[in-house]
């Protein structure tokens, strides 16, 4: 039997990538935070604070994608568990960035 | 599979029987069991609504009573017809036209009429073979609501190809599939519905409920 729901799978993969990509943004922010503290660099600190908005935007974007997938594709089993996990992950990423 | 639960598959040429089907400790395939009695205990609703075309709404619901309980009084019959139509969430829509042909009703109403006809003889089990496949979404949800109510009183076995319907309407889900085209069907997995749709045990079930394989 041929594999089905290819567009749905693409959509899920993109969602996962978008969400986990948020982690790279946070890691970069943390590095810059450490640097700003170490060198008492106010300008860099301002940049880190501005980055918080980018992560908040990413959080809203992922959240909306999840709602759309739930509403239109009725994911179940592994897909549903993945989506539920991504929601948690994205929330944690957003929290880490705010802390940074 | 469904027909083997009320001995209707025996009507198929070349059918054979192995093993047993036990209902309330009684094997319904035992020598001394009358298939007609089995079919009274195990009612069936089919894919396409099939009210008896020459009969009125009232006569459709009363058909099983007329056959099974000769000599039943008119008032008792009236009572059972009303109770069954109420049970099938149809009474308010047809109470003023009980003498109209059953086939004049809409598709969704006809299917609920068939359900009323099935529950009028008070079976123990209701078999439903794709009961909503010929219905629009609103009529489908009306029948699913009805199933939710009826399952308090009857054991309902419903066959559906609609995964979301299985998830919505059932407490226990059994997944059947073919090994290959032309091969007989087999039971792949049976479990609580929430388990089947969140953490199924078999990869084959997972692929099917996720819609990954046709």
Short mmCIF file of C-alpha atoms in Angstrom, two decimals:
data_model
loop_
_atom_site.label_atom_id
_atom_site.label_comp_id
_atom_site.label_asym_id
_atom_site.label_seq_id
_atom_site.Cartn_x
_atom_site.Cartn_y
_atom_site.Cartn_z
CA UNK A 1 0.00 0.00 0.00
CA UNK A 2 1.26 3.46 -0.86
CA UNK A 3 2.05 5.98 1.81
CA UNK A 4 -0.73 8.54 2.18
CA UNK A 5 -1.26 12.01 3.61
CA UNK A 6 2.03 13.37 2.31
CA UNK A 7 1.02 17.03 2.65
CA UNK A 8 -0.07 16.43 6.20
CA UNK A 9 3.30 14.80 6.95
CA UNK A 10 5.11 17.81 5.40
CA UNK A 11 3.01 20.10 7.54
CA UNK A 12 3.89 18.13 10.70
CA UNK A 13 7.61 18.10 9.83
CA UNK A 14 7.58 21.86 9.21
CA UNK A 15 5.83 22.44 12.52
CA UNK A 16 8.44 20.38 14.39
CA UNK A 17 11.28 22.24 12.65
CA UNK A 18 9.73 25.64 13.33
CA UNK A 19 9.23 24.79 17.00
CA UNK A 20 12.67 23.28 17.64
CA UNK A 21 14.26 26.10 15.64
CA UNK A 22 13.11 28.32 18.52
CA UNK A 23 15.65 26.48 20.67
CA UNK A 24 18.54 27.75 18.49
CA UNK A 25 17.27 31.29 18.94
CA UNK A 26 17.21 30.84 22.73
CA UNK A 27 20.72 29.33 22.80
CA UNK A 28 22.04 32.33 20.83
CA UNK A 29 20.25 34.69 23.21
CA UNK A 30 21.72 32.94 26.27
CA UNK A 31 25.23 33.23 24.77
CA UNK A 32 24.70 36.92 24.17
CA UNK A 33 23.28 37.39 27.69
CA UNK A 34 26.40 35.82 29.20
CA UNK A 35 28.55 38.02 27.02
CA UNK A 36 26.61 41.15 27.91
CA UNK A 37 26.92 40.39 31.63
CA UNK A 38 30.61 39.56 31.32
CA UNK A 39 31.48 42.77 29.45
CA UNK A 40 28.79 44.96 31.01
CA UNK A 41 27.65 45.60 27.41
CA UNK A 42 24.39 47.59 27.56
CA UNK A 43 23.92 47.65 23.80
CA UNK A 44 24.10 43.88 23.57
CA UNK A 45 21.70 43.60 26.50
CA UNK A 46 19.19 45.75 24.59
CA UNK A 47 19.50 43.36 21.63
CA UNK A 48 18.80 40.35 23.85
CA UNK A 49 15.69 42.06 25.18
CA UNK A 50 14.52 42.83 21.63
CA UNK A 51 14.99 39.12 20.75
CA UNK A 52 12.32 38.25 23.29
CA UNK A 53 9.72 39.65 20.87
CA UNK A 54 10.99 37.35 18.09
CA UNK A 55 10.53 34.29 20.31
CA UNK A 56 7.09 35.49 21.42
CA UNK A 57 6.20 35.79 17.72
CA UNK A 58 7.52 32.27 17.07
CA UNK A 59 5.46 30.98 20.00
CA UNK A 60 2.26 32.49 18.59
CA UNK A 61 3.07 31.18 15.11
CA UNK A 62 3.62 27.60 16.32
CA UNK A 63 0.53 27.80 18.51
CA UNK A 64 -1.60 28.86 15.52
CA UNK A 65 -0.14 26.08 13.33
CA UNK A 66 -1.00 23.55 16.03
CA UNK A 67 -4.59 24.81 16.23
CA UNK A 68 -4.91 24.57 12.45
CA UNK A 69 -3.52 21.03 12.36
CA UNK A 70 -5.82 19.90 15.19
CA UNK A 71 -8.86 21.48 13.54
CA UNK A 72 -8.23 20.37 9.97
CA UNK A 73 -6.31 17.09 10.14
CA UNK A 74 -7.60 15.45 13.34
CA UNK A 75 -4.19 13.98 14.27
CA UNK A 76 -4.20 10.84 16.45
CA UNK A 77 -1.71 8.45 18.09
CA UNK A 78 1.98 9.40 17.63
CA UNK A 79 1.13 12.56 15.68
CA UNK A 80 -1.17 13.75 18.43
CA UNK A 81 1.43 13.03 21.11
CA UNK A 82 4.09 14.84 19.07
CA UNK A 83 1.87 17.91 18.71
CA UNK A 84 1.06 17.91 22.40
CA UNK A 85 4.82 17.66 23.19
CA UNK A 86 5.65 20.50 20.79
CA UNK A 87 3.16 22.74 22.56
CA UNK A 88 4.98 22.09 25.85
CA UNK A 89 8.39 22.53 24.24
CA UNK A 90 7.40 25.84 22.66
CA UNK A 91 6.06 27.10 25.96
CA UNK A 92 9.34 26.21 27.68
CA UNK A 93 11.38 27.87 24.95
CA UNK A 94 9.35 31.04 25.35
CA UNK A 95 9.92 30.93 29.14
CA UNK A 96 13.67 30.41 28.73
CA UNK A 97 13.91 33.39 26.43
CA UNK A 98 11.97 35.59 28.86
CA UNK A 99 14.37 34.51 31.64
CA UNK A 100 17.36 35.29 29.45
CA UNK B 1 -18.22 -10.15 10.90
CA UNK B 2 -21.40 -8.30 11.90
CA UNK B 3 -23.65 -10.87 10.28
CA UNK B 4 -21.98 -13.69 12.19
CA UNK B 5 -23.24 -12.06 15.41
CA UNK B 6 -26.92 -12.58 14.56
CA UNK B 7 -26.57 -15.68 12.39
CA UNK B 8 -27.45 -13.77 9.23
CA UNK B 9 -24.31 -14.94 7.46
CA UNK B 10 -25.91 -18.39 7.38
CA UNK B 11 -28.09 -17.01 4.60
CA UNK B 12 -24.94 -16.65 2.44
CA UNK B 13 -24.30 -19.63 0.17
CA UNK B 14 -21.25 -21.69 1.24
CA UNK B 15 -21.12 -20.15 4.73
CA UNK B 16 -19.62 -22.29 7.49
CA UNK B 17 -19.24 -21.92 11.26
CA UNK B 18 -16.34 -22.57 13.62
CA UNK B 19 -16.11 -21.70 17.31
CA UNK B 20 -18.88 -20.03 19.28
CA UNK B 21 -20.54 -16.67 19.86
CA UNK B 22 -21.64 -16.32 23.46
CA UNK B 23 -24.45 -13.96 24.49
CA UNK B 24 -25.34 -13.99 28.21
CA UNK B 25 -23.59 -17.38 28.66
CA UNK B 26 -25.53 -18.90 25.77
CA UNK B 27 -23.76 -19.97 22.56
CA UNK B 28 -26.04 -18.59 19.86
CA UNK B 29 -24.81 -21.31 17.48
CA UNK B 30 -25.83 -24.16 19.82
CA UNK B 31 -28.04 -26.86 18.23
CA UNK B 32 -31.12 -25.98 20.26
CA UNK B 33 -31.06 -22.25 19.50
CA UNK B 34 -33.60 -20.89 17.02
CA UNK B 35 -32.00 -18.36 14.62
CA UNK B 36 -35.24 -16.36 14.60
CA UNK B 37 -34.98 -15.90 18.37
CA UNK B 38 -31.30 -14.89 17.98
CA UNK B 39 -32.32 -12.20 15.51
CA UNK B 40 -34.95 -10.87 17.92
CA UNK B 41 -32.28 -10.56 20.61
CA UNK B 42 -29.72 -9.13 18.22
CA UNK B 43 -31.29 -6.39 16.10
CA UNK B 44 -29.68 -4.90 13.04
CA UNK B 45 -29.60 -1.52 11.31
CA UNK B 46 -28.24 -1.47 7.78
CA UNK B 47 -26.12 0.89 5.74
CA UNK B 48 -28.89 2.41 3.62
CA UNK B 49 -32.10 3.25 5.49
CA UNK B 50 -34.56 0.50 4.53
CA UNK B 51 -38.03 1.16 5.94
CA UNK B 52 -40.62 -1.26 4.56
CA UNK B 53 -41.76 0.80 1.55
CA UNK B 54 -45.46 -0.10 1.57
CA UNK B 55 -45.87 0.45 5.32
CA UNK B 56 -46.67 3.64 7.23
CA UNK B 57 -44.34 5.07 9.88
CA UNK B 58 -46.46 3.39 12.56
CA UNK B 59 -46.55 0.03 10.80
CA UNK B 60 -42.79 0.10 10.26
CA UNK B 61 -42.10 0.46 13.97
CA UNK B 62 -44.78 -2.10 14.87
CA UNK B 63 -43.65 -4.63 12.24
CA UNK B 64 -41.53 -6.71 14.63
CA UNK B 65 -44.26 -6.67 17.28
CA UNK B 66 -46.89 -7.86 14.81
CA UNK B 67 -44.64 -10.80 13.89
CA UNK B 68 -43.23 -11.69 17.30
CA UNK B 69 -46.21 -11.04 19.52
CA UNK B 70 -49.45 -12.00 17.83
CA UNK B 71 -52.51 -10.86 19.75
CA UNK B 72 -50.85 -7.80 21.25
CA UNK B 73 -53.47 -5.17 22.08
CA UNK B 74 -53.76 -1.96 20.06
CA UNK B 75 -53.15 0.22 23.10
CA UNK B 76 -50.01 -1.70 24.06
CA UNK B 77 -48.79 -1.46 20.49
CA UNK B 78 -49.45 2.32 20.46
CA UNK B 79 -47.45 2.63 23.64
CA UNK B 80 -44.47 0.66 22.33
CA UNK B 81 -44.48 2.55 19.00
CA UNK B 82 -44.40 5.89 20.83
CA UNK B 83 -41.72 4.69 23.26
CA UNK B 84 -39.54 3.38 20.41
CA UNK B 85 -39.92 6.53 18.34
CA UNK B 86 -39.06 8.64 21.38
CA UNK B 87 -36.09 6.34 22.03
CA UNK B 88 -34.94 6.95 18.45
CA UNK B 89 -35.30 10.75 18.86
CA UNK B 90 -37.92 10.78 16.10
CA UNK B 91 -41.26 11.09 17.90
CA UNK B 92 -41.55 14.89 17.81
CA UNK B 93 -40.86 14.95 14.08
CA UNK B 94 -43.37 12.25 13.07
CA UNK B 95 -46.07 12.17 15.76
CA UNK B 96 -48.53 13.98 13.46
CA UNK B 97 -47.87 11.80 10.43
CA UNK B 98 -47.70 8.25 11.76
CA UNK B 99 -50.01 7.18 8.93
CA UNK B 100 -47.73 8.48 6.18
CA UNK B 101 -45.40 6.15 4.30
CA UNK B 102 -42.11 5.54 6.07
CA UNK B 103 -40.32 6.09 2.79
CA UNK B 104 -41.66 9.70 2.64
CA UNK B 105 -39.34 10.72 5.49
CA UNK B 106 -35.89 12.26 4.92
CA UNK B 107 -32.84 9.95 4.84
CA UNK B 108 -31.82 10.75 8.41
CA UNK B 109 -35.39 10.30 9.65
CA UNK B 110 -35.68 6.98 7.78
CA UNK B 111 -32.53 5.71 9.45
CA UNK B 112 -33.87 6.71 12.89
CA UNK B 113 -37.15 4.99 11.91
CA UNK B 114 -35.16 1.81 11.23
CA UNK B 115 -33.49 2.18 14.64
CA UNK B 116 -36.95 2.64 16.25
CA UNK B 117 -38.11 -0.52 14.43
CA UNK B 118 -35.08 -2.41 15.74
CA UNK B 119 -35.52 -1.32 19.38
CA UNK B 120 -39.32 -1.89 19.39
CA UNK B 121 -38.77 -5.62 20.02
CA UNK B 122 -36.38 -4.79 22.89
CA UNK B 123 -33.26 -6.61 21.72
CA UNK B 124 -30.17 -7.14 23.89
CA UNK B 125 -27.75 -6.10 21.18
CA UNK B 126 -27.97 -3.69 18.23
CA UNK B 127 -25.74 -4.28 15.23
CA UNK B 128 -25.16 -1.23 13.03
CA UNK B 129 -23.56 -1.60 9.65
CA UNK B 130 -22.22 1.82 8.55
CA UNK B 131 -25.48 3.43 9.80
CA UNK B 132 -24.45 6.97 8.82
CA UNK B 133 -22.70 6.45 5.51
CA UNK B 134 -25.76 7.54 3.52
CA UNK B 135 -26.52 10.50 5.80
CA UNK B 136 -25.50 14.17 5.78
CA UNK B 137 -23.32 15.48 8.67
CA UNK B 138 -26.25 16.85 10.70
CA UNK B 139 -28.21 13.59 10.45
CA UNK B 140 -25.00 11.70 11.23
CA UNK B 141 -24.49 13.63 14.47
CA UNK B 142 -28.16 13.06 15.37
CA UNK B 143 -27.66 9.29 14.97
CA UNK B 144 -24.40 9.43 16.95
CA UNK B 145 -26.19 11.26 19.80
CA UNK B 146 -28.81 8.55 19.67
CA UNK B 147 -26.12 5.85 19.88
CA UNK B 148 -24.74 7.60 22.98
CA UNK B 149 -28.19 7.33 24.62
CA UNK B 150 -28.95 3.81 23.41
CA UNK B 151 -25.68 2.39 24.67
CA UNK B 152 -26.92 2.78 28.23
CA UNK B 153 -29.61 0.19 27.48
CA UNK B 154 -28.21 -1.94 24.66
CA UNK B 155 -24.86 -3.32 23.64
CA UNK B 156 -24.12 -1.66 20.31
CA UNK B 157 -21.75 -3.06 17.73
CA UNK B 158 -21.11 -0.53 14.99
CA UNK B 159 -19.06 -1.07 11.85
CA UNK B 160 -17.65 2.12 10.35
CA UNK B 161 -14.95 3.17 7.93
CA UNK B 162 -15.04 6.64 9.44
CA UNK B 163 -12.20 6.76 11.96
CA UNK B 164 -13.51 9.87 13.67
CA UNK B 165 -16.90 8.23 14.08
CA UNK B 166 -15.28 5.22 15.75
CA UNK B 167 -13.38 7.59 18.04
CA UNK B 168 -16.51 9.60 18.87
CA UNK B 169 -19.12 6.89 19.20
CA UNK B 170 -17.46 3.88 20.83
CA UNK B 171 -15.98 2.79 24.16
CA UNK B 172 -14.03 -0.11 22.68
CA UNK B 173 -12.56 -0.19 19.18
CA UNK B 174 -11.57 -3.26 17.19
CA UNK B 175 -9.45 -2.78 14.08
CA UNK B 176 -9.87 -5.33 11.30
CA UNK B 177 -7.79 -5.39 8.15
CA UNK B 178 -6.88 -7.65 5.23
CA UNK B 179 -3.48 -9.33 5.12
CA UNK B 180 -3.52 -8.63 1.39
CA UNK B 181 -6.10 -8.02 -1.33
CA UNK B 182 -8.32 -11.08 -1.73
CA UNK B 183 -7.30 -12.50 1.68
CA UNK B 184 -9.86 -12.88 4.47
CA UNK B 185 -10.10 -10.07 7.02
CA UNK B 186 -8.54 -10.53 10.47
CA UNK B 187 -8.63 -8.76 13.83
CA UNK B 188 -5.47 -6.68 14.21
CA UNK B 189 -6.08 -5.04 17.56
CA UNK B 190 -8.89 -4.43 20.04
CA UNK B 191 -8.69 -2.05 22.99
CA UNK B 192 -10.29 0.89 24.76
CA UNK B 193 -11.05 3.58 22.18
CA UNK B 194 -8.88 6.23 23.83
CA UNK B 195 -5.95 3.78 23.82
CA UNK B 196 -6.43 2.90 20.14
CA UNK B 197 -6.44 6.57 19.14
CA UNK B 198 -3.61 7.78 21.41
CA UNK B 199 -1.23 4.88 22.04
CA UNK B 200 -2.16 1.82 19.96
CA UNK B 201 -0.04 -1.31 20.57
CA UNK B 202 0.49 -2.31 16.93
CA UNK B 203 2.25 -0.36 14.20
CA UNK B 204 -0.42 -1.48 11.72
CA UNK B 205 -3.15 0.08 13.86
CA UNK B 206 -1.12 3.26 14.30
CA UNK B 207 -0.62 3.62 10.52
CA UNK B 208 -4.29 3.02 9.84
CA UNK B 209 -5.78 5.37 12.44
CA UNK B 210 -3.29 8.07 11.43
CA UNK B 211 -4.49 7.65 7.86
CA UNK B 212 -0.97 6.83 6.63
CA UNK B 213 -2.03 3.70 4.76
CA UNK B 214 -5.19 3.24 2.79
#
